[in-house]
Amino acid sequence: MADYVIGDVHACLEPLERLLEWLRFDPADDRLYFTGDLIGRGPQPVETLRFIRDLGANAESVLGNHDLHALAVAHGTGAARRSDQLDPLLEADDREPLLEWLQHRPLLVDVSGTRYSVVHAGIPPQWGLAEAHDRAREATAVLRSRQAPALFANLYGNEPAQWQVDLTGWPRLRFIINAFTRMRFCRADGRLDMGENGPPEAAPGGLFPWYATPGRDLGALGRTLITGHWSRLGCRRHDGLITLDTGCLWGGQLTAVRLDSAAPAFTHLDCPTASEP
């Protein structure tokens, strides 16, 4: 049995199928984990969701910001953009079961039997792993409840930017979801900064990658985080962190990492057909 984690697919099913063929993935025995953004801006949202859902219990994905945006649009509270390429999903005969399956994905998942955990964007510097799991369960419970439409109506926005334990209501849930699915940079005090998406080397002064905020020690989490979301970060390895979004959507690569060996083994598949940024 092999465990694989695959970076952001963005509804690019053909590269995913080629990657799985290259890996000799066995759906009866191997396990797949995805870093989120299964759909959004790519050409085959319906086929991609069907394919991954139909892999059954041997495939899991965390939610990404584009997945959540698609759900908000479907609930009538998100503003659809032409670049989202969501019309095929919204018009599909099986849209409801596909959207329900997507809405029930977690925000954070441990790869059982390993020392790895998967999240779309990251874990904010104020949280350890136990608190991150607690906050993920808190938000996921609402996403899977009758309160979900109200949550989607209050999902958008960059505030609050700083975690406080006494946050309540929609601001609390908005921070939790922003941290798990949208975060890239933080200020030195841990405030999220959503204004930059370039590589860390080009960041303005005073901004730090969330994983390198002063005083942050990912190694202290006791597990290695695997993330997507940040295509301009690409595939990198830091102490306690592996990043896997290598820009498949933009004509880059789709990247997988195999976890069941002595050291993580990476596979990169070229995706020459780029979407419009």
CSV table of N, CA, C and O in Angstrom, one decimal, residues 73-188:
chain,number,residue,atom,x,y,z
A,73,VAL,N,-21.1,30.1,-4.2
A,73,VAL,CA,-21.8,30.5,-5.5
A,73,VAL,C,-23.0,29.6,-5.6
A,73,VAL,O,-24.1,30.1,-5.9
A,74,ALA,N,-22.8,28.3,-5.4
A,74,ALA,CA,-24.0,27.4,-5.5
A,74,ALA,C,-25.1,27.7,-4.5
A,74,ALA,O,-26.2,27.5,-4.8
A,75,HIS,N,-24.7,28.2,-3.3
A,75,HIS,CA,-25.7,28.6,-2.3
A,75,HIS,C,-26.3,30.0,-2.6
A,75,HIS,O,-27.1,30.5,-1.8
A,76,GLY,N,-25.8,30.7,-3.6
A,76,GLY,CA,-26.4,32.0,-4.0
A,76,GLY,C,-25.8,33.2,-3.3
A,76,GLY,O,-26.3,34.3,-3.3
A,77,THR,N,-24.7,33.0,-2.5
A,77,THR,CA,-24.1,34.1,-1.7
A,77,THR,C,-22.7,34.5,-2.2
A,77,THR,O,-22.2,35.5,-1.8
A,78,GLY,N,-22.1,33.7,-3.1
A,78,GLY,CA,-20.9,34.1,-3.7
A,78,GLY,C,-21.1,34.7,-5.1
A,78,GLY,O,-22.0,34.3,-5.8
A,79,ALA,N,-20.2,35.6,-5.4
A,79,ALA,CA,-20.3,36.3,-6.7
A,79,ALA,C,-19.5,35.5,-7.8
A,79,ALA,O,-18.3,35.4,-7.7
A,80,ALA,N,-20.2,34.9,-8.7
A,80,ALA,CA,-19.5,34.0,-9.7
A,80,ALA,C,-18.8,34.9,-10.7
A,80,ALA,O,-19.3,36.0,-11.1
A,81,ARG,N,-17.6,34.5,-11.1
A,81,ARG,CA,-16.8,35.1,-12.1
A,81,ARG,C,-16.6,34.2,-13.2
A,81,ARG,O,-16.6,33.0,-13.1
A,82,ARG,N,-16.5,34.8,-14.4
A,82,ARG,CA,-16.3,33.9,-15.6
A,82,ARG,C,-15.1,33.0,-15.5
A,82,ARG,O,-15.1,31.9,-15.9
A,83,SER,N,-14.1,33.5,-14.9
A,83,SER,CA,-12.8,32.8,-14.7
A,83,SER,C,-13.0,31.6,-13.8
A,83,SER,O,-12.1,30.6,-13.8
A,84,ASP,N,-14.0,31.5,-13.0
A,84,ASP,CA,-14.2,30.4,-12.1
A,84,ASP,C,-14.5,29.1,-12.9
A,84,ASP,O,-14.3,28.0,-12.4
A,85,GLN,N,-15.2,29.2,-14.0
A,85,GLN,CA,-15.5,28.1,-14.9
A,85,GLN,C,-16.4,27.1,-14.1
A,85,GLN,O,-16.2,25.9,-14.2
A,86,LEU,N,-17.4,27.6,-13.4
A,86,LEU,CA,-18.2,26.8,-12.6
A,86,LEU,C,-19.6,26.4,-13.2
A,86,LEU,O,-20.3,25.6,-12.7
A,87,ASP,N,-19.9,27.0,-14.4
A,87,ASP,CA,-21.2,26.8,-15.0
A,87,ASP,C,-21.5,25.3,-15.2
A,87,ASP,O,-22.6,24.8,-15.0
A,88,PRO,N,-20.5,24.5,-15.7
A,88,PRO,CA,-20.8,23.1,-16.0
A,88,PRO,C,-21.2,22.4,-14.7
A,88,PRO,O,-22.1,21.5,-14.7
A,89,LEU,N,-20.6,22.7,-13.6
A,89,LEU,CA,-21.0,22.1,-12.3
A,89,LEU,C,-22.4,22.6,-11.8
A,89,LEU,O,-23.2,21.8,-11.4
A,90,LEU,N,-22.6,23.9,-11.9
A,90,LEU,CA,-23.9,24.4,-11.5
A,90,LEU,C,-25.1,23.9,-12.3
A,90,LEU,O,-26.2,23.9,-11.9
A,91,GLU,N,-24.8,23.5,-13.6
A,91,GLU,CA,-25.8,23.1,-14.5
A,91,GLU,C,-25.9,21.6,-14.6
A,91,GLU,O,-26.8,21.0,-15.3
A,92,ALA,N,-25.0,20.8,-13.9
A,92,ALA,CA,-25.0,19.4,-14.0
A,92,ALA,C,-26.2,18.8,-13.4
A,92,ALA,O,-26.7,19.2,-12.3
A,93,ASP,N,-26.7,17.6,-13.9
A,93,ASP,CA,-27.8,16.9,-13.3
A,93,ASP,C,-27.5,16.4,-11.9
A,93,ASP,O,-28.4,16.4,-11.1
A,94,ASP,N,-26.3,16.1,-11.7
A,94,ASP,CA,-25.9,15.6,-10.4
A,94,ASP,C,-25.1,16.6,-9.5
A,94,ASP,O,-24.3,16.3,-8.7
A,95,ARG,N,-25.5,17.9,-9.7
A,95,ARG,CA,-24.8,18.9,-9.0
A,95,ARG,C,-25.0,18.8,-7.5
A,95,ARG,O,-24.0,19.0,-6.7
A,96,GLU,N,-26.2,18.5,-7.0
A,96,GLU,CA,-26.4,18.4,-5.6
A,96,GLU,C,-25.6,17.3,-4.9
A,96,GLU,O,-25.0,17.6,-3.9
A,97,PRO,N,-25.6,16.1,-5.4
A,97,PRO,CA,-24.7,15.1,-4.7
A,97,PRO,C,-23.2,15.5,-4.8
A,97,PRO,O,-22.4,15.2,-3.8
A,98,LEU,N,-22.8,16.1,-5.9
A,98,LEU,CA,-21.4,16.5,-6.0
A,98,LEU,C,-21.0,17.6,-5.0
A,98,LEU,O,-20.0,17.5,-4.3
A,99,LEU,N,-21.9,18.6,-4.9
A,99,LEU,CA,-21.7,19.7,-4.0
A,99,LEU,C,-21.8,19.2,-2.6
A,99,LEU,O,-21.0,19.7,-1.7
A,100,GLU,N,-22.7,18.3,-2.3
A,100,GLU,CA,-22.8,17.8,-0.9
A,100,GLU,C,-21.5,17.0,-0.5
A,100,GLU,O,-21.0,17.2,0.6
A,101,TRP,N,-21.0,16.2,-1.4
A,101,TRP,CA,-19.8,15.5,-1.2
A,101,TRP,C,-18.6,16.5,-0.9
A,101,TRP,O,-17.9,16.4,0.1
A,102,LEU,N,-18.5,17.5,-1.7
A,102,LEU,CA,-17.5,18.5,-1.6
A,102,LEU,C,-17.6,19.3,-0.2
A,102,LEU,O,-16.6,19.5,0.5
A,103,GLN,N,-18.8,19.6,0.1
A,103,GLN,CA,-19.1,20.4,1.3
A,103,GLN,C,-18.7,19.6,2.6
A,103,GLN,O,-18.5,20.2,3.7
A,104,HIS,N,-18.7,18.3,2.5
A,104,HIS,CA,-18.3,17.4,3.6
A,104,HIS,C,-16.9,17.1,3.7
A,104,HIS,O,-16.5,16.2,4.5
A,105,ARG,N,-16.0,17.7,2.9
A,105,ARG,CA,-14.6,17.5,3.1
A,105,ARG,C,-14.1,18.2,4.3
A,105,ARG,O,-14.6,19.3,4.7
A,106,PRO,N,-13.0,17.7,4.9
A,106,PRO,CA,-12.5,18.4,6.1
A,106,PRO,C,-11.6,19.6,5.8
A,106,PRO,O,-11.2,19.8,4.6
A,107,LEU,N,-11.2,20.3,6.8
A,107,LEU,CA,-10.2,21.4,6.6
A,107,LEU,C,-8.8,21.0,6.9
A,107,LEU,O,-7.8,21.6,6.5
A,108,LEU,N,-8.7,20.0,7.7
A,108,LEU,CA,-7.4,19.5,8.2
A,108,LEU,C,-7.5,18.0,8.4
A,108,LEU,O,-8.5,17.5,9.0
A,109,VAL,N,-6.5,17.2,7.9
A,109,VAL,CA,-6.6,15.8,8.0
A,109,VAL,C,-5.2,15.2,8.3
A,109,VAL,O,-4.2,15.7,7.7
A,110,ASP,N,-5.1,14.2,9.2
A,110,ASP,CA,-3.9,13.5,9.4
A,110,ASP,C,-3.9,12.3,8.4
A,110,ASP,O,-4.9,11.6,8.3
A,111,VAL,N,-2.7,12.0,7.9
A,111,VAL,CA,-2.6,10.8,7.1
A,111,VAL,C,-2.3,9.7,8.1
A,111,VAL,O,-1.2,9.6,8.7
A,112,SER,N,-3.3,8.8,8.3
A,112,SER,CA,-3.2,7.8,9.3
A,112,SER,C,-2.0,6.9,9.1
A,112,SER,O,-1.6,6.6,8.0
A,113,GLY,N,-1.3,6.6,10.2
A,113,GLY,CA,-0.2,5.7,10.2
A,113,GLY,C,1.1,6.4,9.8
A,113,GLY,O,2.1,5.7,9.6
A,114,THR,N,1.1,7.7,9.6
A,114,THR,CA,2.3,8.5,9.2
A,114,THR,C,2.4,9.7,10.1
A,114,THR,O,1.6,9.9,11.0
A,115,ARG,N,3.5,10.4,9.9
A,115,ARG,CA,3.7,11.7,10.7
A,115,ARG,C,3.4,12.9,9.9
A,115,ARG,O,3.9,14.0,10.1
A,116,TYR,N,2.4,12.8,8.9
A,116,TYR,CA,2.1,13.9,8.0
A,116,TYR,C,0.6,14.3,8.2
A,116,TYR,O,-0.3,13.4,8.5
A,117,SER,N,0.4,15.6,8.0
A,117,SER,CA,-1.0,16.1,8.1
A,117,SER,C,-1.2,17.0,6.8
A,117,SER,O,-0.2,17.6,6.4
A,118,VAL,N,-2.4,17.1,6.3
A,118,VAL,CA,-2.7,17.9,5.1
A,118,VAL,C,-3.6,19.0,5.4
A,118,VAL,O,-4.6,18.8,6.1
A,119,VAL,N,-3.3,20.2,4.9
A,119,VAL,CA,-4.2,21.4,5.0
A,119,VAL,C,-3.9,22.2,3.8
A,119,VAL,O,-2.8,22.2,3.2
A,120,HIS,N,-4.9,23.0,3.4
A,120,HIS,CA,-4.8,23.7,2.1
A,120,HIS,C,-3.7,24.8,2.2
A,120,HIS,O,-2.8,24.8,1.4
A,121,ALA,N,-3.9,25.8,3.1
A,121,ALA,CA,-3.0,26.9,3.2
A,121,ALA,C,-1.9,26.8,4.3
A,121,ALA,O,-0.8,27.0,4.1
A,122,GLY,N,-2.4,26.4,5.5
A,122,GLY,CA,-1.4,26.3,6.6
A,122,GLY,C,-2.2,26.4,7.9
A,122,GLY,O,-3.4,26.3,8.0
A,123,ILE,N,-1.4,26.5,9.0
A,123,ILE,CA,-1.9,26.7,10.3
A,123,ILE,C,-1.3,28.0,10.9
A,123,ILE,O,-0.1,28.1,10.9
A,124,PRO,N,-2.1,28.9,11.4
A,124,PRO,CA,-1.6,30.2,11.8
A,124,PRO,C,-0.7,30.0,13.0
A,124,PRO,O,-0.7,29.1,13.8
A,125,PRO,N,0.2,31.0,13.2
A,125,PRO,CA,1.3,30.8,14.2
A,125,PRO,C,0.8,30.8,15.6
A,125,PRO,O,1.5,30.3,16.5
A,126,GLN,N,-0.4,31.2,15.9
A,126,GLN,CA,-1.0,31.2,17.2
A,126,GLN,C,-1.4,29.8,17.7
A,126,GLN,O,-1.6,29.6,18.8
A,127,TRP,N,-1.5,28.8,16.7
A,127,TRP,CA,-2.1,27.5,17.1
A,127,TRP,C,-1.0,26.4,17.0
A,127,TRP,O,-0.2,26.4,16.1
A,128,GLY,N,-1.1,25.5,18.0
A,128,GLY,CA,-0.5,24.2,17.8
A,128,GLY,C,-1.4,23.3,17.1
A,128,GLY,O,-2.5,23.6,16.7
A,129,LEU,N,-0.9,22.1,16.9
A,129,LEU,CA,-1.6,21.1,16.1
A,129,LEU,C,-3.0,20.7,16.8
A,129,LEU,O,-4.0,20.6,16.1
A,130,ALA,N,-3.0,20.5,18.1
A,130,ALA,CA,-4.2,20.1,18.7
A,130,ALA,C,-5.2,21.2,18.6
A,130,ALA,O,-6.4,20.9,18.3
A,131,GLU,N,-4.8,22.5,18.8
A,131,GLU,CA,-5.8,23.6,18.6
A,131,GLU,C,-6.3,23.7,17.2
A,131,GLU,O,-7.5,23.9,16.9
A,132,ALA,N,-5.4,23.5,16.2
A,132,ALA,CA,-5.8,23.5,14.8
A,132,ALA,C,-6.8,22.5,14.5
A,132,ALA,O,-7.8,22.8,13.9
A,133,HIS,N,-6.7,21.3,15.1
A,133,HIS,CA,-7.7,20.2,14.9
A,133,HIS,C,-9.0,20.7,15.5
A,133,HIS,O,-10.1,20.5,14.9
A,134,ASP,N,-9.0,21.3,16.7
A,134,ASP,CA,-10.2,21.7,17.4
A,134,ASP,C,-10.9,22.8,16.5
A,134,ASP,O,-12.1,22.7,16.3
A,135,ARG,N,-10.1,23.7,16.0
A,135,ARG,CA,-10.7,24.8,15.2
A,135,ARG,C,-11.3,24.3,13.9
A,135,ARG,O,-12.3,24.7,13.4
A,136,ALA,N,-10.6,23.3,13.3
A,136,ALA,CA,-11.0,22.7,12.0
A,136,ALA,C,-12.4,22.0,12.3
A,136,ALA,O,-13.3,22.1,11.5
A,137,ARG,N,-12.4,21.2,13.4
A,137,ARG,CA,-13.7,20.5,13.7
A,137,ARG,C,-14.8,21.5,13.9
A,137,ARG,O,-16.0,21.3,13.5
A,138,GLU,N,-14.5,22.6,14.6
A,138,GLU,CA,-15.5,23.6,14.9
A,138,GLU,C,-16.1,24.2,13.6
A,138,GLU,O,-17.4,24.3,13.4
A,139,ALA,N,-15.3,24.6,12.6
A,139,ALA,CA,-15.8,25.2,11.4
A,139,ALA,C,-16.4,24.1,10.5
A,139,ALA,O,-17.5,24.4,9.9
A,140,THR,N,-15.9,22.9,10.5
A,140,THR,CA,-16.4,21.8,9.7
A,140,THR,C,-17.8,21.5,10.2
A,140,THR,O,-18.7,21.2,9.3
A,141,ALA,N,-18.1,21.5,11.5
A,141,ALA,CA,-19.4,21.2,12.0
A,141,ALA,C,-20.4,22.1,11.4
A,141,ALA,O,-21.6,21.7,11.1
A,142,VAL,N,-20.1,23.4,11.3
A,142,VAL,CA,-21.0,24.4,10.8
A,142,VAL,C,-21.2,24.2,9.3
A,142,VAL,O,-22.3,24.3,8.8
A,143,LEU,N,-20.1,23.9,8.6
A,143,LEU,CA,-20.2,23.7,7.1
A,143,LEU,C,-21.1,22.5,6.8
A,143,LEU,O,-21.8,22.5,5.8
A,144,ARG,N,-21.2,21.6,7.7
A,144,ARG,CA,-22.1,20.4,7.5
A,144,ARG,C,-23.4,20.5,8.1
A,144,ARG,O,-24.2,19.5,8.2
A,145,SER,N,-23.8,21.7,8.6
A,145,SER,CA,-25.0,21.8,9.3
A,145,SER,C,-26.0,22.7,8.6
A,145,SER,O,-25.7,23.2,7.5
A,146,ARG,N,-27.2,22.9,9.2
A,146,ARG,CA,-28.2,23.8,8.5
A,146,ARG,C,-27.7,25.3,8.5
A,146,ARG,O,-28.4,26.1,7.9
A,147,GLN,N,-26.7,25.6,9.3
A,147,GLN,CA,-26.2,26.9,9.3
A,147,GLN,C,-25.3,27.2,8.2
A,147,GLN,O,-24.8,28.4,8.0
A,148,ALA,N,-25.0,26.2,7.3
A,148,ALA,CA,-24.0,26.4,6.2
A,148,ALA,C,-24.4,27.6,5.3
A,148,ALA,O,-23.5,28.4,5.0
A,149,PRO,N,-25.6,27.7,4.9
A,149,PRO,CA,-26.0,28.9,4.0
A,149,PRO,C,-25.6,30.2,4.6
A,149,PRO,O,-25.1,31.1,4.0
A,150,ALA,N,-25.9,30.4,5.9
A,150,ALA,CA,-25.6,31.6,6.6
A,150,ALA,C,-24.0,31.8,6.7
A,150,ALA,O,-23.5,32.9,6.6
A,151,LEU,N,-23.3,30.7,6.9
A,151,LEU,CA,-21.9,30.8,6.9
A,151,LEU,C,-21.3,31.3,5.6
A,151,LEU,O,-20.5,32.2,5.5
A,152,PHE,N,-21.8,30.7,4.5
A,152,PHE,CA,-21.4,31.2,3.2
A,152,PHE,C,-21.7,32.6,2.9
A,152,PHE,O,-21.0,33.4,2.3
A,153,ALA,N,-22.8,33.1,3.5
A,153,ALA,CA,-23.2,34.5,3.3
A,153,ALA,C,-22.3,35.4,4.1
A,153,ALA,O,-22.2,36.6,3.8
A,154,ASN,N,-21.6,34.9,5.1
A,154,ASN,CA,-20.7,35.7,5.9
A,154,ASN,C,-19.2,35.3,5.7
A,154,ASN,O,-18.3,35.6,6.6
A,155,LEU,N,-18.9,34.6,4.6
A,155,LEU,CA,-17.6,34.0,4.5
A,155,LEU,C,-16.5,34.9,4.0
A,155,LEU,O,-15.4,34.9,4.4
A,156,TYR,N,-16.9,35.9,3.2
A,156,TYR,CA,-15.9,36.8,2.5
A,156,TYR,C,-15.4,37.9,3.4
A,156,TYR,O,-16.2,38.5,4.2
A,157,GLY,N,-14.2,38.3,3.2
A,157,GLY,CA,-13.6,39.4,3.9
A,157,GLY,C,-12.3,38.9,4.6
A,157,GLY,O,-12.1,37.8,4.9
A,158,ASN,N,-11.4,39.9,4.9
A,158,ASN,CA,-10.1,39.7,5.5
A,158,ASN,C,-10.1,39.9,7.0
A,158,ASN,O,-9.0,39.8,7.6
A,159,GLU,N,-11.1,40.4,7.5
A,159,GLU,CA,-11.2,40.6,9.0
A,159,GLU,C,-12.1,39.6,9.7
A,159,GLU,O,-13.1,39.2,9.1
A,160,PRO,N,-11.7,39.3,10.9
A,160,PRO,CA,-10.5,39.8,11.7
A,160,PRO,C,-9.2,39.1,11.2
A,160,PRO,O,-9.2,38.0,10.7
A,161,ALA,N,-8.2,39.9,11.3
A,161,ALA,CA,-6.9,39.4,10.8
A,161,ALA,C,-6.1,38.8,11.9
A,161,ALA,O,-5.0,38.1,11.6
A,162,GLN,N,-6.5,39.0,13.2
A,162,GLN,CA,-5.7,38.5,14.3
A,162,GLN,C,-6.6,37.5,15.1
A,162,GLN,O,-7.8,37.8,15.4
A,163,TRP,N,-6.1,36.4,15.5
A,163,TRP,CA,-6.8,35.4,16.3
A,163,TRP,C,-6.9,35.9,17.7
A,163,TRP,O,-5.9,36.3,18.3
A,164,GLN,N,-8.1,35.8,18.2
A,164,GLN,CA,-8.3,36.0,19.7
A,164,GLN,C,-9.2,34.9,20.2
A,164,GLN,O,-10.2,34.5,19.5
A,165,VAL,N,-8.9,34.3,21.3
A,165,VAL,CA,-9.7,33.2,21.8
A,165,VAL,C,-11.2,33.6,22.1
A,165,VAL,O,-12.0,32.7,22.1
A,166,ASP,N,-11.4,34.9,22.3
A,166,ASP,CA,-12.8,35.3,22.6
A,166,ASP,C,-13.5,35.7,21.4
A,166,ASP,O,-14.7,36.3,21.5
A,167,LEU,N,-13.0,35.5,20.2
A,167,LEU,CA,-13.8,35.8,19.0
A,167,LEU,C,-15.0,34.9,19.0
A,167,LEU,O,-15.0,33.7,19.4
A,168,THR,N,-16.1,35.4,18.4
A,168,THR,CA,-17.4,34.6,18.4
A,168,THR,C,-18.0,34.8,17.1
A,168,THR,O,-17.7,35.7,16.3
A,169,GLY,N,-19.0,34.0,16.8
A,169,GLY,CA,-19.9,34.1,15.7
A,169,GLY,C,-19.2,34.0,14.3
A,169,GLY,O,-18.2,33.3,14.2
A,170,TRP,N,-19.7,34.7,13.4
A,170,TRP,CA,-19.1,34.7,12.0
A,170,TRP,C,-17.7,35.2,11.9
A,170,TRP,O,-16.9,34.6,11.2
A,171,PRO,N,-17.3,36.2,12.7
A,171,PRO,CA,-15.9,36.7,12.6
A,171,PRO,C,-15.0,35.5,13.0
A,171,PRO,O,-13.9,35.4,12.5
A,172,ARG,N,-15.3,34.8,14.1
A,172,ARG,CA,-14.5,33.7,14.5
A,172,ARG,C,-14.3,32.6,13.4
A,172,ARG,O,-13.2,32.2,13.1
A,173,LEU,N,-15.5,32.2,12.8
A,173,LEU,CA,-15.4,31.2,11.8
A,173,LEU,C,-14.7,31.7,10.5
A,173,LEU,O,-14.0,31.0,9.8
A,174,ARG,N,-14.9,33.0,10.2
A,174,ARG,CA,-14.2,33.6,9.1
A,174,ARG,C,-12.7,33.6,9.2
A,174,ARG,O,-11.9,33.2,8.3
A,175,PHE,N,-12.2,33.9,10.4
A,175,PHE,CA,-10.8,33.8,10.7
A,175,PHE,C,-10.3,32.4,10.5
A,175,PHE,O,-9.3,32.1,9.9
A,176,ILE,N,-11.0,31.4,11.1
A,176,ILE,CA,-10.6,30.0,11.1
A,176,ILE,C,-10.5,29.6,9.6
A,176,ILE,O,-9.4,29.0,9.2
A,177,ILE,N,-11.5,29.8,8.8
A,177,ILE,CA,-11.5,29.4,7.4
A,177,ILE,C,-10.5,30.1,6.6
A,177,ILE,O,-9.8,29.5,5.8
A,178,ASN,N,-10.3,31.4,6.8
A,178,ASN,CA,-9.3,32.2,6.1
A,178,ASN,C,-7.9,31.6,6.4
A,178,ASN,O,-7.0,31.5,5.5
A,179,ALA,N,-7.6,31.3,7.7
A,179,ALA,CA,-6.3,30.7,8.0
A,179,ALA,C,-6.0,29.4,7.3
A,179,ALA,O,-5.0,29.2,6.8
A,180,PHE,N,-7.0,28.5,7.4
A,180,PHE,CA,-6.8,27.2,6.8
A,180,PHE,C,-6.8,27.2,5.2
A,180,PHE,O,-6.1,26.4,4.6
A,181,THR,N,-7.4,28.2,4.6
A,181,THR,CA,-7.6,28.1,3.2
A,181,THR,C,-7.1,29.3,2.3
A,181,THR,O,-6.9,29.2,1.1
A,182,ARG,N,-6.7,30.4,3.0
A,182,ARG,CA,-6.3,31.6,2.2
A,182,ARG,C,-5.0,32.1,2.6
A,182,ARG,O,-4.3,32.9,1.9
A,183,MET,N,-4.5,31.8,3.8
A,183,MET,CA,-3.3,32.4,4.4
A,183,MET,C,-2.0,32.2,3.6
A,183,MET,O,-1.8,31.1,3.1
A,184,ARG,N,-1.2,33.2,3.4
A,184,ARG,CA,0.1,33.1,2.9
A,184,ARG,C,1.1,33.8,3.8
A,184,ARG,O,2.1,33.2,4.3
A,185,PHE,N,0.9,35.1,4.0
A,185,PHE,CA,1.8,35.9,4.8
A,185,PHE,C,1.2,36.3,6.1
A,185,PHE,O,0.0,36.5,6.2
A,186,CYS,N,2.1,36.6,7.1
A,186,CYS,CA,1.7,37.1,8.4
A,186,CYS,C,2.6,38.3,8.8
A,186,CYS,O,3.7,38.3,8.3
A,187,ARG,N,2.1,39.1,9.6
A,187,ARG,CA,3.0,40.1,10.3
A,187,ARG,C,3.7,39.4,11.4
A,187,ARG,O,3.4,38.3,11.8
A,188,ALA,N,4.7,40.1,12.0
A,188,ALA,CA,5.5,39.6,13.1
A,188,ALA,C,4.6,39.2,14.3
A,188,ALA,O,5.0,38.2,15.0
